[in-house]
mmCIF file of C-alpha atoms in Angstrom:
data_model
loop_
_atom_site.group_PDB
_atom_site.id
_atom_site.type_symbol
_atom_site.label_atom_id
_atom_site.label_comp_id
_atom_site.label_asym_id
_atom_site.label_seq_id
_atom_site.Cartn_x
_atom_site.Cartn_y
_atom_site.Cartn_z
ATOM 1 C CA MET A 1 104.714 126.526 87.088
ATOM 2 C CA GLU A 2 102.694 127.478 84.035
ATOM 3 C CA ASN A 3 103.005 123.873 82.809
ATOM 4 C CA LEU A 4 100.989 122.460 85.709
ATOM 5 C CA VAL A 5 97.680 121.152 84.394
ATOM 6 C CA SER A 6 95.914 122.675 87.388
ATOM 7 C CA SER A 7 97.291 126.108 86.405
ATOM 8 C CA TRP A 8 95.490 126.316 83.055
ATOM 9 C CA SER A 9 92.967 123.480 82.653
ATOM 10 C CA LYS A 10 90.003 125.460 84.009
ATOM 11 C CA THR A 11 90.334 127.934 81.158
ATOM 12 C CA VAL A 12 90.182 125.462 78.238
ATOM 13 C CA GLN A 13 87.144 123.845 76.634
ATOM 14 C CA ILE A 14 89.068 121.303 74.568
ATOM 15 C CA SER A 15 92.256 119.427 75.381
ATOM 16 C CA PRO A 16 95.456 120.835 73.818
ATOM 17 C CA GLU A 17 96.843 118.733 70.977
ATOM 18 C CA ASN A 18 99.900 117.737 72.988
ATOM 19 C CA TYR A 19 97.587 115.983 75.489
ATOM 20 C CA VAL A 20 95.594 114.009 72.895
ATOM 21 C CA PHE A 21 96.709 110.389 72.471
ATOM 22 C CA PRO A 22 96.538 108.367 69.220
ATOM 23 C CA ALA A 23 93.278 106.483 68.714
ATOM 24 C CA GLY A 24 94.757 103.101 69.694
ATOM 25 C CA GLU A 25 95.998 104.395 73.059
ATOM 26 C CA ARG A 26 92.917 106.297 74.185
ATOM 27 C CA PRO A 27 90.516 105.063 76.868
ATOM 28 C CA VAL A 28 87.402 103.300 75.600
ATOM 29 C CA PRO A 29 84.484 105.786 75.783
ATOM 30 C CA THR A 30 82.022 104.905 78.499
ATOM 31 C CA ARG A 31 78.929 106.629 79.801
ATOM 32 C CA PHE A 32 78.793 104.613 83.035
ATOM 33 C CA PRO A 33 82.254 104.075 84.527
ATOM 34 C CA PHE A 34 81.087 101.278 86.835
ATOM 35 C CA ALA A 35 78.641 99.526 84.487
ATOM 36 C CA GLU A 36 79.890 95.973 84.130
ATOM 37 C CA THR A 37 78.689 95.702 80.527
ATOM 38 C CA SER A 38 79.458 99.226 79.317
ATOM 39 C CA HIS A 39 81.442 98.857 76.083
ATOM 40 C CA SER A 40 84.572 96.830 76.924
ATOM 41 C CA LEU A 41 85.148 98.558 80.270
ATOM 42 C CA MET A 42 84.298 96.409 83.281
ATOM 43 C CA CYS A 43 84.876 96.737 86.989
ATOM 44 C CA LEU A 44 86.623 94.064 88.982
ATOM 45 C CA ASN A 45 84.302 91.983 91.131
ATOM 46 C CA VAL A 46 84.052 93.746 94.491
ATOM 47 C CA LYS A 47 83.754 90.410 96.348
ATOM 48 C CA MET A 48 87.121 89.374 94.929
ATOM 49 C CA ILE A 49 88.903 92.547 95.953
ATOM 50 C CA LYS A 50 87.203 93.234 99.283
ATOM 51 C CA LEU A 51 89.744 91.685 101.591
ATOM 52 C CA GLU A 52 90.255 92.116 105.318
ATOM 53 C CA LEU A 53 93.863 92.228 106.442
ATOM 54 C CA LYS A 54 93.333 89.280 108.782
ATOM 55 C CA GLN A 55 92.366 87.196 105.723
ATOM 56 C CA PHE A 56 95.379 88.320 103.713
ATOM 57 C CA LYS A 57 97.736 85.413 104.516
ATOM 58 C CA LYS A 58 94.978 82.824 104.064
ATOM 59 C CA TYR A 59 94.177 84.336 100.670
ATOM 60 C CA ILE A 60 97.831 84.109 99.596
ATOM 61 C CA LEU A 61 98.037 80.470 100.619
ATOM 62 C CA LEU A 62 94.915 79.667 98.615
ATOM 63 C CA VAL A 63 95.831 81.371 95.378
ATOM 64 C CA LYS A 64 99.630 81.677 95.201
ATOM 65 C CA SER A 65 99.868 78.893 92.630
ATOM 66 C CA SER A 66 96.967 80.193 90.539
ATOM 67 C CA ASP A 67 97.215 82.601 87.616
ATOM 68 C CA SER A 68 94.595 84.713 89.374
ATOM 69 C CA PHE A 69 97.243 85.606 91.955
ATOM 70 C CA ARG A 70 98.556 88.309 89.671
ATOM 71 C CA PHE A 71 95.432 90.235 90.611
ATOM 72 C CA ILE A 72 96.505 90.603 94.202
ATOM 73 C CA LEU A 73 97.651 93.790 92.493
ATOM 74 C CA TYR A 74 94.172 95.153 92.922
ATOM 75 C CA ASP A 75 93.041 93.644 96.172
ATOM 76 C CA GLN A 76 91.487 96.383 98.250
ATOM 77 C CA VAL A 77 92.358 95.834 101.876
ATOM 78 C CA ILE A 78 89.920 96.903 104.593
ATOM 79 C CA ASN A 79 90.171 96.620 108.390
ATOM 80 C CA HIS A 80 93.853 97.385 107.899
ATOM 81 C CA GLY A 81 94.436 99.223 111.171
ATOM 82 C CA VAL A 82 95.109 102.693 109.722
ATOM 83 C CA SER A 83 92.731 105.177 111.320
ATOM 84 C CA GLN A 84 89.923 106.450 109.089
ATOM 85 C CA ASP A 85 90.373 109.894 110.655
ATOM 86 C CA LEU A 86 94.063 109.870 109.688
ATOM 87 C CA ILE A 87 93.195 108.766 106.141
ATOM 88 C CA ASP A 88 90.614 111.567 105.812
ATOM 89 C CA ASP A 89 92.942 114.134 107.367
ATOM 90 C CA THR A 90 95.767 113.164 105.006
ATOM 91 C CA MET A 91 93.575 113.391 101.922
ATOM 92 C CA LYS A 92 92.304 116.786 103.058
ATOM 93 C CA VAL A 93 95.738 118.294 103.694
ATOM 94 C CA ILE A 94 96.999 116.995 100.345
ATOM 95 C CA LYS A 95 94.003 118.468 98.522
ATOM 96 C CA ASP A 96 94.672 121.716 100.371
ATOM 97 C CA PHE A 97 98.216 121.628 98.968
ATOM 98 C CA PHE A 98 96.985 121.475 95.373
ATOM 99 C CA GLU A 99 94.471 124.254 96.036
ATOM 100 C CA MET A 100 97.157 126.658 97.255
ATOM 101 C CA PRO A 101 98.100 129.638 95.055
ATOM 102 C CA ASN A 102 100.770 128.962 92.436
ATOM 103 C CA GLU A 103 103.284 131.183 94.190
ATOM 104 C CA GLU A 104 103.130 128.887 97.223
ATOM 105 C CA LYS A 105 103.365 125.658 95.205
ATOM 106 C CA ALA A 106 106.288 127.179 93.294
ATOM 107 C CA LYS A 107 108.455 126.631 96.387
ATOM 108 C CA VAL A 108 108.552 122.895 95.626
ATOM 109 C CA TYR A 109 108.006 122.963 91.846
ATOM 110 C CA SER A 110 110.956 121.651 89.845
ATOM 111 C CA MET A 111 111.683 119.819 86.608
ATOM 112 C CA ASP A 112 115.042 118.638 87.982
ATOM 113 C CA PRO A 113 114.750 114.821 88.331
ATOM 114 C CA ASN A 114 117.574 114.833 90.899
ATOM 115 C CA LYS A 115 115.603 116.902 93.394
ATOM 116 C CA SER A 116 114.290 114.653 96.170
ATOM 117 C CA CYS A 117 111.084 116.575 96.925
ATOM 118 C CA ARG A 118 109.417 118.154 93.955
ATOM 119 C CA LEU A 119 106.170 119.057 92.279
ATOM 120 C CA TYR A 120 105.994 118.647 88.518
ATOM 121 C CA THR A 121 103.554 117.788 85.767
ATOM 122 C CA SER A 122 102.959 114.831 83.439
ATOM 123 C CA SER A 123 106.186 112.835 83.917
ATOM 124 C CA TYR A 124 109.825 113.352 84.869
ATOM 125 C CA ASN A 125 110.569 113.577 81.119
ATOM 126 C CA TYR A 126 108.134 116.397 80.307
ATOM 127 C CA ALA A 127 110.560 118.320 78.097
ATOM 128 C CA ASN A 128 111.066 115.363 75.745
ATOM 129 C CA GLU A 129 107.490 114.058 75.590
ATOM 130 C CA GLU A 130 105.458 114.323 72.421
ATOM 131 C CA ILE A 131 102.224 113.827 74.366
ATOM 132 C CA HIS A 132 101.727 114.807 78.007
ATOM 133 C CA PHE A 133 99.717 113.132 80.749
ATOM 134 C CA TRP A 134 96.835 114.960 82.412
ATOM 135 C CA ARG A 135 98.237 115.068 85.925
ATOM 136 C CA ASP A 136 100.277 117.085 88.387
ATOM 137 C CA HIS A 137 102.567 115.110 90.650
ATOM 138 C CA LEU A 138 104.176 115.646 94.046
ATOM 139 C CA ARG A 139 106.695 113.110 95.336
ATOM 140 C CA HIS A 140 109.202 112.853 98.161
ATOM 141 C CA PRO A 141 111.024 110.182 100.197
ATOM 142 C CA CYS A 142 109.594 109.197 103.584
ATOM 143 C CA HIS A 143 111.899 106.756 105.345
ATOM 144 C CA PRO A 144 113.554 107.291 107.681
ATOM 145 C CA LEU A 145 111.170 110.128 108.438
ATOM 146 C CA ASP A 146 113.613 112.289 110.401
ATOM 147 C CA LYS A 147 116.022 112.246 107.458
ATOM 148 C CA TRP A 148 113.536 113.601 104.932
ATOM 149 C CA ILE A 149 110.671 115.465 106.588
ATOM 150 C CA HIS A 150 112.552 118.785 106.607
ATOM 151 C CA ILE A 151 112.505 118.920 102.782
ATOM 152 C CA TRP A 152 108.747 118.310 102.507
ATOM 153 C CA PRO A 153 106.366 121.187 101.703
ATOM 154 C CA GLU A 154 106.107 123.690 104.570
ATOM 155 C CA ASN A 155 102.551 124.543 103.610
ATOM 156 C CA PRO A 156 99.817 123.735 104.318
ATOM 157 C CA THR A 157 101.173 124.133 107.835
ATOM 158 C CA ARG A 158 99.838 120.724 108.919
ATOM 159 C CA TYR A 159 101.324 118.887 105.925
ATOM 160 C CA ARG A 160 104.469 117.544 107.611
ATOM 161 C CA ASP A 161 102.697 116.476 110.798
ATOM 162 C CA VAL A 162 99.707 114.759 109.151
ATOM 163 C CA VAL A 163 101.497 113.210 106.184
ATOM 164 C CA GLY A 164 104.349 112.092 108.437
ATOM 165 C CA LYS A 165 101.931 110.146 110.648
ATOM 166 C CA TYR A 166 100.237 108.695 107.577
ATOM 167 C CA THR A 167 103.453 107.470 105.945
ATOM 168 C CA ASN A 168 104.543 105.829 109.201
ATOM 169 C CA GLU A 169 101.245 103.948 109.512
ATOM 170 C CA VAL A 170 101.209 102.881 105.860
ATOM 171 C CA ARG A 171 104.799 101.674 106.164
ATOM 172 C CA LYS A 172 103.838 99.514 109.156
ATOM 173 C CA LEU A 173 100.926 98.108 107.153
ATOM 174 C CA SER A 174 103.155 97.410 104.142
ATOM 175 C CA LEU A 175 105.698 95.531 106.245
ATOM 176 C CA ARG A 176 102.947 93.499 107.915
ATOM 177 C CA MET A 177 101.605 92.478 104.522
ATOM 178 C CA LEU A 178 105.085 91.592 103.291
ATOM 179 C CA GLU A 179 105.582 89.366 106.329
ATOM 180 C CA MET A 180 102.289 87.628 105.508
ATOM 181 C CA ILE A 181 103.300 87.259 101.875
ATOM 182 C CA GLY A 182 106.679 85.864 102.924
ATOM 183 C CA GLU A 183 105.054 83.384 105.285
ATOM 184 C CA GLY A 184 102.548 82.397 102.615
ATOM 185 C CA LEU A 185 105.419 81.713 100.225
ATOM 186 C CA GLY A 186 107.366 79.777 102.817
ATOM 187 C CA LEU A 187 110.158 82.338 103.299
ATOM 188 C CA GLU A 188 111.909 82.649 106.625
ATOM 189 C CA CYS A 189 110.631 85.197 109.129
ATOM 190 C CA GLY A 190 112.169 88.621 108.556
ATOM 191 C CA TYR A 191 113.089 87.946 104.915
ATOM 192 C CA PHE A 192 111.817 91.385 103.902
ATOM 193 C CA GLY A 193 114.262 93.311 106.054
ATOM 194 C CA GLU A 194 115.719 96.793 105.636
ATOM 195 C CA GLU A 195 117.781 95.776 102.602
ATOM 196 C CA LEU A 196 114.607 95.010 100.628
ATOM 197 C CA THR A 197 112.333 97.638 102.191
ATOM 198 C CA GLY A 198 114.662 100.434 103.313
ATOM 199 C CA ASP A 199 113.363 103.035 100.882
ATOM 200 C CA GLN A 200 109.839 104.481 100.969
ATOM 201 C CA LEU A 201 108.541 107.041 98.485
ATOM 202 C CA LEU A 202 105.269 108.958 98.654
ATOM 203 C CA ALA A 203 103.833 109.849 95.249
ATOM 204 C CA ILE A 204 100.724 112.025 94.992
ATOM 205 C CA ASN A 205 98.823 112.230 91.710
ATOM 206 C CA HIS A 206 96.391 115.064 91.105
ATOM 207 C CA TYR A 207 94.162 114.798 88.024
ATOM 208 C CA PRO A 208 92.141 117.986 87.384
ATOM 209 C CA PRO A 209 88.838 117.712 85.467
ATOM 210 C CA CYS A 210 89.482 117.191 81.755
ATOM 211 C CA PRO A 211 87.188 118.427 78.951
ATOM 212 C CA ASP A 212 88.012 115.381 76.787
ATOM 213 C CA PRO A 213 88.585 112.340 79.042
ATOM 214 C CA ASP A 214 88.147 109.976 76.066
ATOM 215 C CA LEU A 215 91.214 111.518 74.388
ATOM 216 C CA THR A 216 93.642 111.857 77.290
ATOM 217 C CA LEU A 217 95.352 109.750 79.949
ATOM 218 C CA GLY A 218 96.305 110.560 83.520
ATOM 219 C CA LEU A 219 98.970 107.834 83.527
ATOM 220 C CA PRO A 220 99.997 105.374 80.806
ATOM 221 C CA LYS A 221 100.013 101.591 80.957
ATOM 222 C CA HIS A 222 102.769 100.426 83.295
ATOM 223 C CA ALA A 223 103.627 98.067 86.145
ATOM 224 C CA ASP A 224 105.423 99.242 89.270
ATOM 225 C CA PRO A 225 109.196 98.686 89.655
ATOM 226 C CA ASN A 226 109.205 98.411 93.458
ATOM 227 C CA VAL A 227 108.402 95.683 96.024
ATOM 228 C CA ILE A 228 104.889 96.598 97.132
ATOM 229 C CA THR A 229 102.597 99.575 96.603
ATOM 230 C CA VAL A 230 99.766 100.782 98.848
ATOM 231 C CA LEU A 231 97.434 103.223 97.125
ATOM 232 C CA LEU A 232 94.590 105.352 98.465
ATOM 233 C CA GLN A 233 92.326 106.427 95.593
ATOM 234 C CA GLU A 234 89.567 108.216 97.584
ATOM 235 C CA ASP A 235 86.058 108.089 96.076
ATOM 236 C CA VAL A 236 86.655 109.173 92.465
ATOM 237 C CA TYR A 237 87.002 106.509 89.758
ATOM 238 C CA GLY A 238 90.091 106.504 87.539
ATOM 239 C CA LEU A 239 92.237 103.421 88.205
ATOM 240 C CA GLN A 240 92.170 100.632 85.580
ATOM 241 C CA VAL A 241 93.932 97.266 85.343
ATOM 242 C CA PHE A 242 94.723 95.424 82.110
ATOM 243 C CA LYS A 243 93.338 91.878 82.000
ATOM 244 C CA ASN A 244 92.765 89.522 79.075
ATOM 245 C CA GLY A 245 93.227 92.264 76.518
ATOM 246 C CA GLN A 246 90.837 94.776 78.070
ATOM 247 C CA TRP A 247 90.870 97.492 80.705
ATOM 248 C CA LEU A 248 88.919 96.885 83.912
ATOM 249 C CA GLY A 249 87.965 99.702 86.236
ATOM 250 C CA VAL A 250 88.781 99.381 89.944
ATOM 251 C CA LYS A 251 85.823 100.797 91.824
ATOM 252 C CA PRO A 252 86.839 102.914 94.823
ATOM 253 C CA MET A 253 85.930 101.641 98.286
ATOM 254 C CA PRO A 254 85.836 104.059 101.254
ATOM 255 C CA HIS A 255 89.009 103.955 103.375
ATOM 256 C CA ALA A 256 90.310 100.870 101.548
ATOM 257 C CA PHE A 257 93.874 100.546 100.286
ATOM 258 C CA VAL A 258 94.682 99.120 96.872
ATOM 259 C CA VAL A 259 97.601 96.681 97.191
ATOM 260 C CA ASN A 260 99.916 96.285 94.245
ATOM 261 C CA ILE A 261 102.667 93.702 93.787
ATOM 262 C CA GLY A 262 105.755 95.280 92.186
ATOM 263 C CA HIS A 263 108.378 93.849 89.828
ATOM 264 C CA GLN A 264 110.850 93.192 92.648
ATOM 265 C CA LEU A 265 108.412 90.925 94.467
ATOM 266 C CA GLN A 266 107.740 89.066 91.228
ATOM 267 C CA ILE A 267 111.476 88.421 90.887
ATOM 268 C CA ILE A 268 112.039 87.548 94.554
ATOM 269 C CA SER A 269 109.171 85.035 94.350
ATOM 270 C CA ASN A 270 110.766 83.540 91.211
ATOM 271 C CA GLY A 271 107.630 84.300 89.226
ATOM 272 C CA LYS A 272 105.134 82.869 91.724
ATOM 273 C CA LEU A 273 103.768 86.381 92.234
ATOM 274 C CA ARG A 274 103.157 88.662 89.299
ATOM 275 C CA SER A 275 102.749 92.363 88.860
ATOM 276 C CA ALA A 276 100.128 93.564 86.413
ATOM 277 C CA GLU A 277 99.796 96.579 84.176
ATOM 278 C CA HIS A 278 97.568 99.467 85.125
ATOM 279 C CA ARG A 279 96.848 103.068 84.160
ATOM 280 C CA ALA A 280 94.808 106.122 85.232
ATOM 281 C CA VAL A 281 92.037 107.767 83.209
ATOM 282 C CA THR A 282 90.534 111.218 83.658
ATOM 283 C CA ASN A 283 87.002 112.554 83.961
ATOM 284 C CA SER A 284 85.243 115.797 83.086
ATOM 285 C CA ARG A 285 83.348 116.266 86.354
ATOM 286 C CA GLU A 286 85.767 116.500 89.266
ATOM 287 C CA ALA A 287 89.392 116.399 90.261
ATOM 288 C CA ARG A 288 90.810 113.076 91.429
ATOM 289 C CA THR A 289 93.685 112.704 93.887
ATOM 290 C CA SER A 290 95.497 109.466 94.727
ATOM 291 C CA ILE A 291 98.134 108.909 97.416
ATOM 292 C CA VAL A 292 100.661 106.193 96.636
ATOM 293 C CA SER A 293 103.243 104.690 98.987
ATOM 294 C CA PHE A 294 106.046 102.725 97.313
ATOM 295 C CA ILE A 295 108.210 100.359 99.350
ATOM 296 C CA ASN A 296 111.540 99.933 97.554
ATOM 297 C CA PRO A 297 114.804 98.108 98.200
ATOM 298 C CA CYS A 298 117.856 100.189 99.015
ATOM 299 C CA HIS A 299 119.457 101.337 95.759
ATOM 300 C CA ASP A 300 122.557 99.148 96.102
ATOM 301 C CA SER A 301 120.587 96.055 97.129
ATOM 302 C CA ILE A 302 121.126 92.904 95.092
ATOM 303 C CA ILE A 303 117.782 91.499 93.957
ATOM 304 C CA GLU A 304 117.410 87.853 93.007
ATOM 305 C CA PRO A 305 114.925 84.995 93.467
ATOM 306 C CA ALA A 306 114.734 83.608 96.993
ATOM 307 C CA LYS A 307 116.693 80.351 96.963
ATOM 308 C CA SER A 308 113.925 78.428 98.728
ATOM 309 C CA LEU A 309 111.522 79.288 95.893
ATOM 310 C CA ILE A 310 113.659 77.919 93.056
ATOM 311 C CA ASP A 311 111.788 74.652 92.507
ATOM 312 C CA THR A 312 113.866 73.357 89.601
ATOM 313 C CA GLY A 313 117.222 74.465 90.928
ATOM 314 C CA ILE A 314 117.430 77.042 88.130
ATOM 315 C CA PRO A 315 116.157 80.546 88.903
ATOM 316 C CA LEU A 316 113.989 82.377 86.382
ATOM 317 C CA TYR A 317 115.795 85.689 86.896
ATOM 318 C CA ARG A 318 119.424 86.760 87.181
ATOM 319 C CA PRO A 319 120.741 88.869 90.106
ATOM 320 C CA PHE A 320 121.021 92.646 89.643
ATOM 321 C CA LYS A 321 121.370 95.868 91.588
ATOM 322 C CA PHE A 322 118.066 97.637 92.181
ATOM 323 C CA LYS A 323 119.436 100.999 91.053
ATOM 324 C CA ASN A 324 120.382 99.476 87.682
ATOM 325 C CA PHE A 325 116.902 98.006 87.329
ATOM 326 C CA LEU A 326 115.381 101.441 87.909
ATOM 327 C CA LYS A 327 117.478 102.964 85.153
ATOM 328 C CA PHE A 328 116.464 100.243 82.683
ATOM 329 C CA TYR A 329 112.845 100.515 83.841
ATOM 330 C CA GLU A 330 112.748 104.150 82.781
ATOM 331 C CA GLU A 331 114.121 103.212 79.371
ATOM 332 C CA LYS A 332 111.508 100.470 78.881
ATOM 333 C CA LYS A 333 108.612 102.091 80.719
ATOM 334 C CA GLY A 334 105.324 100.852 79.309
ATOM 335 C CA ASP A 335 106.870 97.698 77.830
ATOM 336 C CA THR A 336 106.633 95.316 80.763
ATOM 337 C CA GLU A 337 107.280 92.217 78.699
ATOM 338 C CA ALA A 338 110.557 93.541 77.274
ATOM 339 C CA LEU A 339 111.643 94.786 80.699
ATOM 340 C CA MET A 340 111.136 91.483 82.511
ATOM 341 C CA GLU A 341 112.439 89.418 79.623
ATOM 342 C CA ALA A 342 115.769 91.231 79.864
ATOM 343 C CA TYR A 343 116.236 89.915 83.429
ATOM 344 C CA LYS A 344 115.247 86.333 82.707
ATOM 345 C CA ILE A 345 117.899 83.647 82.562
ATOM 346 C CA LYS A 346 117.954 82.245 79.068
ATOM 347 C CA PRO A 347 117.871 78.429 78.760
#
């Protein structure tokens, strides 16, 4: 428990050395996180990412063949059907969890990567890291809800009820968007069935205020290994996407979800859809909390390009089991190019 950033960060005035990244990996200093011309940090155009759910399929049809489609990763979806009261209630109960005394959080704290519901810090590989990430992290499976809810945190007392309702609603939204994506790509109705979406994981990132945000990272550069991600980043800036050699900030929008295409959807679409790399930065003023829902295939699912999307008759990627991809993903984490290249079919 003493390793949790939230346990000791309020007592330090400078970041410990094992949280300071080399110069080439640090965030670019910026005085105005949303200023479009501040240093090399820019924010994505809000008009591009402000997207109503009812426009989602039309948007896919318009841009699926364009390189800009990779940035569906950071489309912020509004009018999505998830209640604003439920979103606010979920964020509140999750913040209440991180504000509980350490002895209460200790009930779910674990560095055992095999534990299904656990609170830990930095990454699953904390013990072997040279440099740690400035975050505490709670994660647990969500689907089917009745199989997993009993292992979730018991406190705050409303956690299971509120978060359970939230994960159900976000799952419905995720499946609706996948149906729209499938239709936009020309896949048959129901393509994204239980085999490709049967696993749902909730991951909660808590980034306490950091005295040296220009030296640290909340999360490193990476792309997601799953099918689709729906992220709620509340009203505190911290999410960045890598585009054309520079990091762009994603400005928070109230009650909007950030939609992220994962590696599995890139492979299923035979490269027509693309995931993109992103990271999280810290700030010195206030804590930031993000709630992330990952829709994954079942572990034994065979992933391969949809046959109807193989234009040349030769797929770009070879078939594989999702659980094997996850293992290789952890080995190559941060090196998206090497990861995806390993699954390409060589000419």
